CSV table of N, CA, C and O and ligand atoms in Angstrom, one decimal:
chain,number,residue,atom,x,y,z
A,680,MET,N,-25.3,133.3,-82.3
A,680,MET,CA,-25.5,133.3,-80.8
A,680,MET,C,-24.2,133.5,-80.1
A,680,MET,O,-23.3,132.7,-80.4
A,681,PRO,N,-24.0,134.5,-79.4
A,681,PRO,CA,-22.7,134.7,-78.7
A,681,PRO,C,-22.5,133.5,-77.6
A,681,PRO,O,-23.4,133.0,-77.0
A,682,VAL,N,-21.2,133.1,-77.5
A,682,VAL,CA,-20.9,132.0,-76.6
A,682,VAL,C,-20.7,132.6,-75.2
A,682,VAL,O,-19.9,133.6,-75.1
A,683,PRO,N,-21.3,132.1,-74.2
A,683,PRO,CA,-21.0,132.7,-72.9
A,683,PRO,C,-19.7,132.2,-72.5
A,683,PRO,O,-19.2,131.1,-72.6
A,684,LEU,N,-18.8,133.1,-71.8
A,684,LEU,CA,-17.5,132.7,-71.4
A,684,LEU,C,-17.7,132.2,-69.9
A,684,LEU,O,-18.2,132.7,-69.0
A,685,SER,N,-16.9,131.2,-69.8
A,685,SER,CA,-16.8,130.5,-68.5
A,685,SER,C,-15.9,131.4,-67.6
A,685,SER,O,-15.0,132.2,-68.1
A,686,THR,N,-16.1,131.5,-66.3
A,686,THR,CA,-15.4,132.3,-65.5
A,686,THR,C,-14.8,131.4,-64.3
A,686,THR,O,-14.7,130.1,-64.4
A,687,ALA,N,-14.2,132.1,-63.3
A,687,ALA,CA,-13.6,131.4,-62.2
A,687,ALA,C,-14.4,130.5,-61.5
A,687,ALA,O,-14.2,129.5,-60.8
A,688,THR,N,-15.8,130.9,-61.5
A,688,THR,CA,-16.8,130.0,-60.7
A,688,THR,C,-17.7,129.2,-61.6
A,688,THR,O,-18.6,128.5,-61.1
A,689,THR,N,-17.7,129.4,-62.9
A,689,THR,CA,-18.7,128.7,-63.7
A,689,THR,C,-17.9,128.0,-64.8
A,689,THR,O,-16.7,128.2,-65.1
A,690,ARG,N,-18.6,127.0,-65.4
A,690,ARG,CA,-18.0,126.3,-66.5
A,690,ARG,C,-19.0,125.9,-67.6
A,690,ARG,O,-20.2,126.1,-67.5
A,691,TRP,N,-18.5,125.5,-68.7
A,691,TRP,CA,-19.5,125.2,-69.8
A,691,TRP,C,-20.0,123.8,-69.6
A,691,TRP,O,-19.5,122.9,-69.1
A,692,ARG,N,-21.3,123.7,-70.1
A,692,ARG,CA,-22.1,122.4,-70.2
A,692,ARG,C,-22.8,122.4,-71.4
A,692,ARG,O,-23.6,123.3,-71.7
A,693,CYS,N,-22.7,121.3,-72.1
A,693,CYS,CA,-23.5,121.2,-73.5
A,693,CYS,C,-24.9,121.0,-73.0
A,693,CYS,O,-25.2,120.0,-72.2
A,694,THR,N,-25.8,121.7,-73.5
A,694,THR,CA,-27.2,121.6,-73.1
A,694,THR,C,-27.9,120.4,-73.8
A,694,THR,O,-28.9,120.1,-73.3
A,695,LEU,N,-27.2,119.9,-74.8
A,695,LEU,CA,-27.9,118.7,-75.3
A,695,LEU,C,-27.5,117.4,-74.8
A,695,LEU,O,-28.4,116.5,-74.5
A,696,CYS,N,-26.2,117.2,-74.5
A,696,CYS,CA,-25.7,115.9,-74.0
A,696,CYS,C,-25.2,116.0,-72.5
A,696,CYS,O,-24.8,114.9,-71.9
A,697,GLY,N,-25.0,117.2,-72.0
A,697,GLY,CA,-24.4,117.3,-70.7
A,697,GLY,C,-23.0,117.2,-70.6
A,697,GLY,O,-22.4,117.3,-69.5
A,698,ASN,N,-22.3,117.1,-71.7
A,698,ASN,CA,-20.8,117.1,-71.7
A,698,ASN,C,-20.2,118.4,-70.9
A,698,ASN,O,-20.7,119.6,-71.2
A,699,LEU,N,-19.3,118.2,-70.0
A,699,LEU,CA,-18.6,119.1,-69.3
A,699,LEU,C,-17.3,119.4,-69.6
A,699,LEU,O,-16.5,120.4,-69.2
A,700,THR,N,-16.6,118.5,-70.3
A,700,THR,CA,-15.2,118.6,-70.3
A,700,THR,C,-14.6,118.6,-71.7
A,700,THR,O,-13.3,118.9,-71.8
A,701,ARG,N,-15.2,118.3,-72.8
A,701,ARG,CA,-14.5,118.2,-74.1
A,701,ARG,C,-15.2,119.2,-75.1
A,701,ARG,O,-16.4,118.9,-75.5
A,702,PHE,N,-14.5,120.1,-75.6
A,702,PHE,CA,-15.1,121.1,-76.6
A,702,PHE,C,-14.1,121.5,-77.5
A,702,PHE,O,-12.8,121.6,-77.3
A,703,ASP,N,-14.5,121.7,-78.8
A,703,ASP,CA,-13.7,122.3,-79.7
A,703,ASP,C,-14.0,123.8,-79.8
A,703,ASP,O,-15.0,124.2,-80.1
A,704,VAL,N,-12.9,124.6,-79.4
A,704,VAL,CA,-13.2,126.1,-79.3
A,704,VAL,C,-12.4,126.8,-80.5
A,704,VAL,O,-11.3,126.6,-80.7
A,705,THR,N,-13.2,127.5,-81.2
A,705,THR,CA,-12.8,128.3,-82.3
A,705,THR,C,-12.5,129.8,-81.7
A,705,THR,O,-13.4,130.4,-81.3
A,706,ARG,N,-11.2,130.2,-81.8
A,706,ARG,CA,-10.9,131.4,-81.1
A,706,ARG,C,-10.2,132.2,-82.1
A,706,ARG,O,-9.3,131.8,-82.8
A,707,SER,N,-10.4,133.5,-82.2
A,707,SER,CA,-9.5,134.4,-82.9
A,707,SER,C,-8.8,135.3,-81.9
A,707,SER,O,-9.4,135.8,-81.0
A,708,SER,N,-7.6,135.4,-82.1
A,708,SER,CA,-6.8,136.3,-81.2
A,708,SER,C,-5.8,137.1,-82.0
A,708,SER,O,-5.3,136.8,-83.0
A,709,ARG,N,-5.4,138.3,-81.4
A,709,ARG,CA,-4.3,139.1,-81.8
A,709,ARG,C,-3.2,138.9,-80.7
A,709,ARG,O,-3.4,139.2,-79.6
A,710,VAL,N,-2.1,138.4,-81.3
A,710,VAL,CA,-1.0,138.2,-80.3
A,710,VAL,C,0.4,138.8,-80.8
A,710,VAL,O,0.5,139.0,-82.0
A,711,VAL,N,1.2,139.1,-79.9
A,711,VAL,CA,2.6,139.5,-80.2
A,711,VAL,C,3.4,138.4,-79.8
A,711,VAL,O,3.4,137.9,-78.6
A,712,GLU,N,4.3,137.9,-80.6
A,712,GLU,CA,5.2,136.8,-80.4
A,712,GLU,C,6.6,137.2,-80.5
A,712,GLU,O,7.0,137.9,-81.4
A,713,TYR,N,7.4,136.7,-79.5
A,713,TYR,CA,8.8,137.0,-79.5
A,713,TYR,C,9.4,135.7,-80.1
A,713,TYR,O,9.3,134.7,-79.5
A,714,VAL,N,9.8,136.0,-81.5
A,714,VAL,CA,10.4,134.9,-82.1
A,714,VAL,C,11.9,134.9,-82.0
A,714,VAL,O,12.5,135.9,-82.3
A,715,HIS,N,12.4,133.8,-81.6
A,715,HIS,CA,13.8,133.6,-81.4
A,715,HIS,C,14.3,132.7,-82.5
A,715,HIS,O,13.9,131.4,-82.4
A,716,LEU,N,15.1,133.0,-83.5
A,716,LEU,CA,15.6,132.1,-84.5
A,716,LEU,C,17.0,131.6,-84.1
A,716,LEU,O,17.9,132.4,-83.6
A,717,ASP,N,17.2,130.4,-84.3
A,717,ASP,CA,18.6,129.7,-84.0
A,717,ASP,C,19.5,130.0,-85.2
A,717,ASP,O,19.0,130.6,-86.2
A,718,LEU,N,20.7,129.7,-85.1
A,718,LEU,CA,21.6,130.0,-86.3
A,718,LEU,C,21.2,129.3,-87.6
A,718,LEU,O,21.6,129.7,-88.7
A,719,ALA,N,20.5,128.1,-87.5
A,719,ALA,CA,20.0,127.5,-88.6
A,719,ALA,C,18.8,128.2,-89.2
A,719,ALA,O,18.3,127.7,-90.3
A,720,GLY,N,18.3,129.2,-88.5
A,720,GLY,CA,17.1,129.8,-89.0
A,720,GLY,C,15.7,129.2,-88.6
A,720,GLY,O,14.7,129.6,-89.0
A,721,GLU,N,15.9,128.4,-87.6
A,721,GLU,CA,14.6,127.6,-87.1
A,721,GLU,C,13.9,128.6,-86.0
A,721,GLU,O,14.6,128.8,-85.0
A,722,PRO,N,12.7,128.9,-86.3
A,722,PRO,CA,12.2,129.8,-85.3
A,722,PRO,C,11.6,129.2,-84.0
A,722,PRO,O,11.1,128.1,-84.2
A,723,THR,N,11.7,129.8,-82.9
A,723,THR,CA,11.0,129.3,-81.6
A,723,THR,C,10.3,130.5,-80.9
A,723,THR,O,11.0,131.6,-80.8
A,724,VAL,N,9.1,130.3,-80.7
A,724,VAL,CA,8.3,131.4,-80.0
A,724,VAL,C,8.6,131.3,-78.5
A,724,VAL,O,8.2,130.3,-77.9
A,725,GLU,N,9.2,132.3,-78.0
A,725,GLU,CA,9.6,132.3,-76.5
A,725,GLU,C,8.7,133.0,-75.7
A,725,GLU,O,8.6,132.7,-74.5
A,726,GLU,N,8.0,133.9,-76.2
A,726,GLU,CA,7.0,134.7,-75.4
A,726,GLU,C,5.7,135.0,-76.3
A,726,GLU,O,5.9,135.2,-77.5
A,727,ARG,N,4.7,135.0,-75.8
A,727,ARG,CA,3.4,135.3,-76.4
A,727,ARG,C,2.5,136.1,-75.6
A,727,ARG,O,2.1,135.8,-74.5
A,728,GLU,N,2.2,137.4,-76.1
A,728,GLU,CA,1.4,138.3,-75.4
A,728,GLU,C,0.1,138.4,-76.2
A,728,GLU,O,0.2,138.8,-77.4
A,729,VAL,N,-1.1,138.0,-75.4
A,729,VAL,CA,-2.3,138.1,-76.0
A,729,VAL,C,-2.8,139.6,-76.0
A,729,VAL,O,-3.1,140.1,-74.9
A,730,LEU,N,-3.1,140.2,-77.1
A,730,LEU,CA,-3.7,141.5,-77.1
A,730,LEU,C,-5.2,141.6,-76.9
A,730,LEU,O,-5.8,142.3,-76.3
A,731,SER,N,-5.8,140.6,-77.7
A,731,SER,CA,-7.3,140.5,-77.6
A,731,SER,C,-7.6,139.1,-78.1
A,731,SER,O,-6.9,138.4,-78.8
A,732,GLU,N,-8.8,138.6,-77.5
A,732,GLU,CA,-9.1,137.2,-77.8
A,732,GLU,C,-10.7,137.2,-77.9
A,732,GLU,O,-11.2,137.7,-77.0
A,733,THR,N,-11.2,136.5,-78.8
A,733,THR,CA,-12.6,136.3,-78.9
A,733,THR,C,-12.9,134.9,-79.2
A,733,THR,O,-12.4,134.2,-80.0
A,734,VAL,N,-13.9,134.3,-78.5
A,734,VAL,CA,-14.3,132.9,-78.6
A,734,VAL,C,-15.4,133.0,-79.7
A,734,VAL,O,-16.4,133.7,-79.5
A,735,GLU,N,-15.1,132.4,-80.9
A,735,GLU,CA,-16.2,132.6,-81.9
A,735,GLU,C,-17.2,131.4,-81.9
A,735,GLU,O,-18.4,131.6,-82.3
A,736,SER,N,-16.8,130.3,-81.5
A,736,SER,CA,-17.7,129.1,-81.5
A,736,SER,C,-17.1,128.0,-80.6
A,736,SER,O,-15.9,127.9,-80.5
A,737,VAL,N,-18.1,127.3,-80.0
A,737,VAL,CA,-17.7,126.2,-79.1
A,737,VAL,C,-18.5,125.0,-79.7
A,737,VAL,O,-19.8,125.1,-79.6
A,738,ARG,N,-17.9,123.9,-80.0
A,738,ARG,CA,-18.6,122.8,-80.5
A,738,ARG,C,-18.3,121.6,-79.5
A,738,ARG,O,-17.1,121.4,-79.1
A,739,CYS,N,-19.4,120.9,-79.1
A,739,CYS,CA,-19.3,119.9,-78.2
A,739,CYS,C,-18.6,118.6,-78.9
A,739,CYS,O,-18.9,118.2,-80.0
A,740,ARG,N,-17.6,118.0,-78.3
A,740,ARG,CA,-16.8,116.9,-78.9
A,740,ARG,C,-17.7,115.6,-78.8
A,740,ARG,O,-17.4,114.7,-79.6
A,741,TRP,N,-18.7,115.5,-78.0
A,741,TRP,CA,-19.5,114.4,-77.8
A,741,TRP,C,-20.6,114.3,-78.9
A,741,TRP,O,-20.8,113.3,-79.5
A,742,CYS,N,-21.4,115.3,-78.9
A,742,CYS,CA,-22.6,115.3,-79.8
A,742,CYS,C,-22.5,116.2,-81.0
A,742,CYS,O,-23.5,116.4,-81.8
A,743,ASN,N,-21.3,117.0,-81.2
A,743,ASN,CA,-21.1,117.9,-82.3
A,743,ASN,C,-22.0,119.1,-82.3
A,743,ASN,O,-22.0,119.8,-83.3
A,744,ALA,N,-22.8,119.4,-81.3
A,744,ALA,CA,-23.6,120.5,-81.3
A,744,ALA,C,-22.7,121.8,-81.2
A,744,ALA,O,-21.8,121.9,-80.4
A,745,ALA,N,-23.1,122.8,-82.0
A,745,ALA,CA,-22.3,124.1,-82.1
A,745,ALA,C,-23.1,125.1,-81.2
A,745,ALA,O,-24.3,125.4,-81.4
A,746,ASP,N,-22.4,125.7,-80.4
A,746,ASP,CA,-22.8,126.9,-79.6
A,746,ASP,C,-24.0,126.4,-78.7
A,746,ASP,O,-24.9,127.3,-78.6
A,747,GLN,N,-24.1,125.3,-78.3
A,747,GLN,CA,-25.2,124.8,-77.5
A,747,GLN,C,-24.7,124.6,-76.1
A,747,GLN,O,-24.9,123.6,-75.4
A,748,VAL,N,-24.0,125.7,-75.6
A,748,VAL,CA,-23.4,125.6,-74.2
A,748,VAL,C,-24.1,126.5,-73.3
A,748,VAL,O,-24.5,127.6,-73.7
A,749,GLU,N,-24.1,126.1,-72.0
A,749,GLU,CA,-24.8,127.0,-71.0
A,749,GLU,C,-23.6,127.1,-69.9
A,749,GLU,O,-22.8,126.3,-69.8
A,750,LEU,N,-23.8,128.0,-69.0
A,750,LEU,CA,-22.9,128.1,-67.9
A,750,LEU,C,-23.5,127.5,-66.6
A,750,LEU,O,-24.7,127.6,-66.4
A,751,VAL,N,-22.7,126.6,-66.1
A,751,VAL,CA,-23.1,126.0,-64.7
A,751,VAL,C,-22.1,126.3,-63.7
A,751,VAL,O,-20.9,126.6,-64.1
A,752,ASP,N,-22.4,126.2,-62.4
A,752,ASP,CA,-21.4,126.4,-61.4
A,752,ASP,C,-20.4,125.3,-61.3
A,752,ASP,O,-20.7,124.2,-61.7
A,753,ARG,N,-19.2,125.7,-61.1
A,753,ARG,CA,-18.1,124.7,-60.9
A,753,ARG,C,-18.3,124.1,-59.5
A,753,ARG,O,-18.9,124.6,-58.6
A,754,PRO,N,-17.9,122.8,-59.4
A,754,PRO,CA,-18.1,122.2,-58.1
A,754,PRO,C,-17.2,122.9,-57.0
A,754,PRO,O,-16.2,123.5,-57.4
A,755,ALA,N,-17.7,123.1,-55.8
A,755,ALA,CA,-17.1,123.7,-54.8
A,755,ALA,C,-15.7,122.9,-54.4
A,755,ALA,O,-15.6,121.8,-54.7
A,756,PRO,N,-14.6,123.8,-54.1
A,756,PRO,CA,-13.3,123.2,-53.7
A,756,PRO,C,-13.5,122.1,-52.7
A,756,PRO,O,-14.3,122.2,-51.7
A,757,GLY,N,-13.0,121.0,-53.0
A,757,GLY,CA,-13.0,119.7,-52.0
A,757,GLY,C,-14.2,118.9,-52.1
A,757,GLY,O,-14.4,117.9,-51.5
A,758,ALA,N,-15.1,119.3,-53.2
A,758,ALA,CA,-16.3,118.5,-53.3
A,758,ALA,C,-16.2,117.7,-54.6
A,758,ALA,O,-17.2,117.4,-55.2
A,759,GLU,N,-15.0,117.3,-55.0
A,759,GLU,CA,-14.8,116.7,-56.2
A,759,GLU,C,-15.4,115.2,-56.1
A,759,GLU,O,-15.5,114.7,-54.9
A,760,PRO,N,-16.0,114.7,-57.1
A,760,PRO,CA,-16.5,113.3,-57.0
A,760,PRO,C,-15.4,112.4,-56.7
A,760,PRO,O,-14.3,112.3,-57.0
A,761,GLY,N,-15.8,111.4,-55.8
A,761,GLY,CA,-14.8,110.4,-55.2
A,761,GLY,C,-14.2,110.8,-53.9
A,761,GLY,O,-13.6,110.0,-53.3
A,762,GLN,N,-14.2,112.1,-53.6
A,762,GLN,CA,-13.6,112.5,-52.3
A,762,GLN,C,-14.7,112.6,-51.2
A,762,GLN,O,-15.9,112.7,-51.5
A,763,VAL,N,-14.3,112.1,-50.1
A,763,VAL,CA,-15.2,112.0,-49.0
A,763,VAL,C,-14.8,113.0,-47.8
A,763,VAL,O,-13.6,113.1,-47.6
B,172,LIG,ZN1,-23.0,117.7,-76.4
């Protein structure tokens, strides 16, 4: 089952337990990295350009369900819980 991708106005929600915030995302990506090695030969990635990226699976951290996510609307700006 393909995983629906969240957007600027939607977010993931686990359909089984309602979790909105914690997921393990398995992602495959093709990237170009600018690797800068110091004089000791220790590499540091200074830039990373993502050529393509695919979300393969999303697992809920709360109930461990795999790919049981749906898209729900994000809260409107200024409507965070606790704000009046
Ligand atoms: Zn869940």
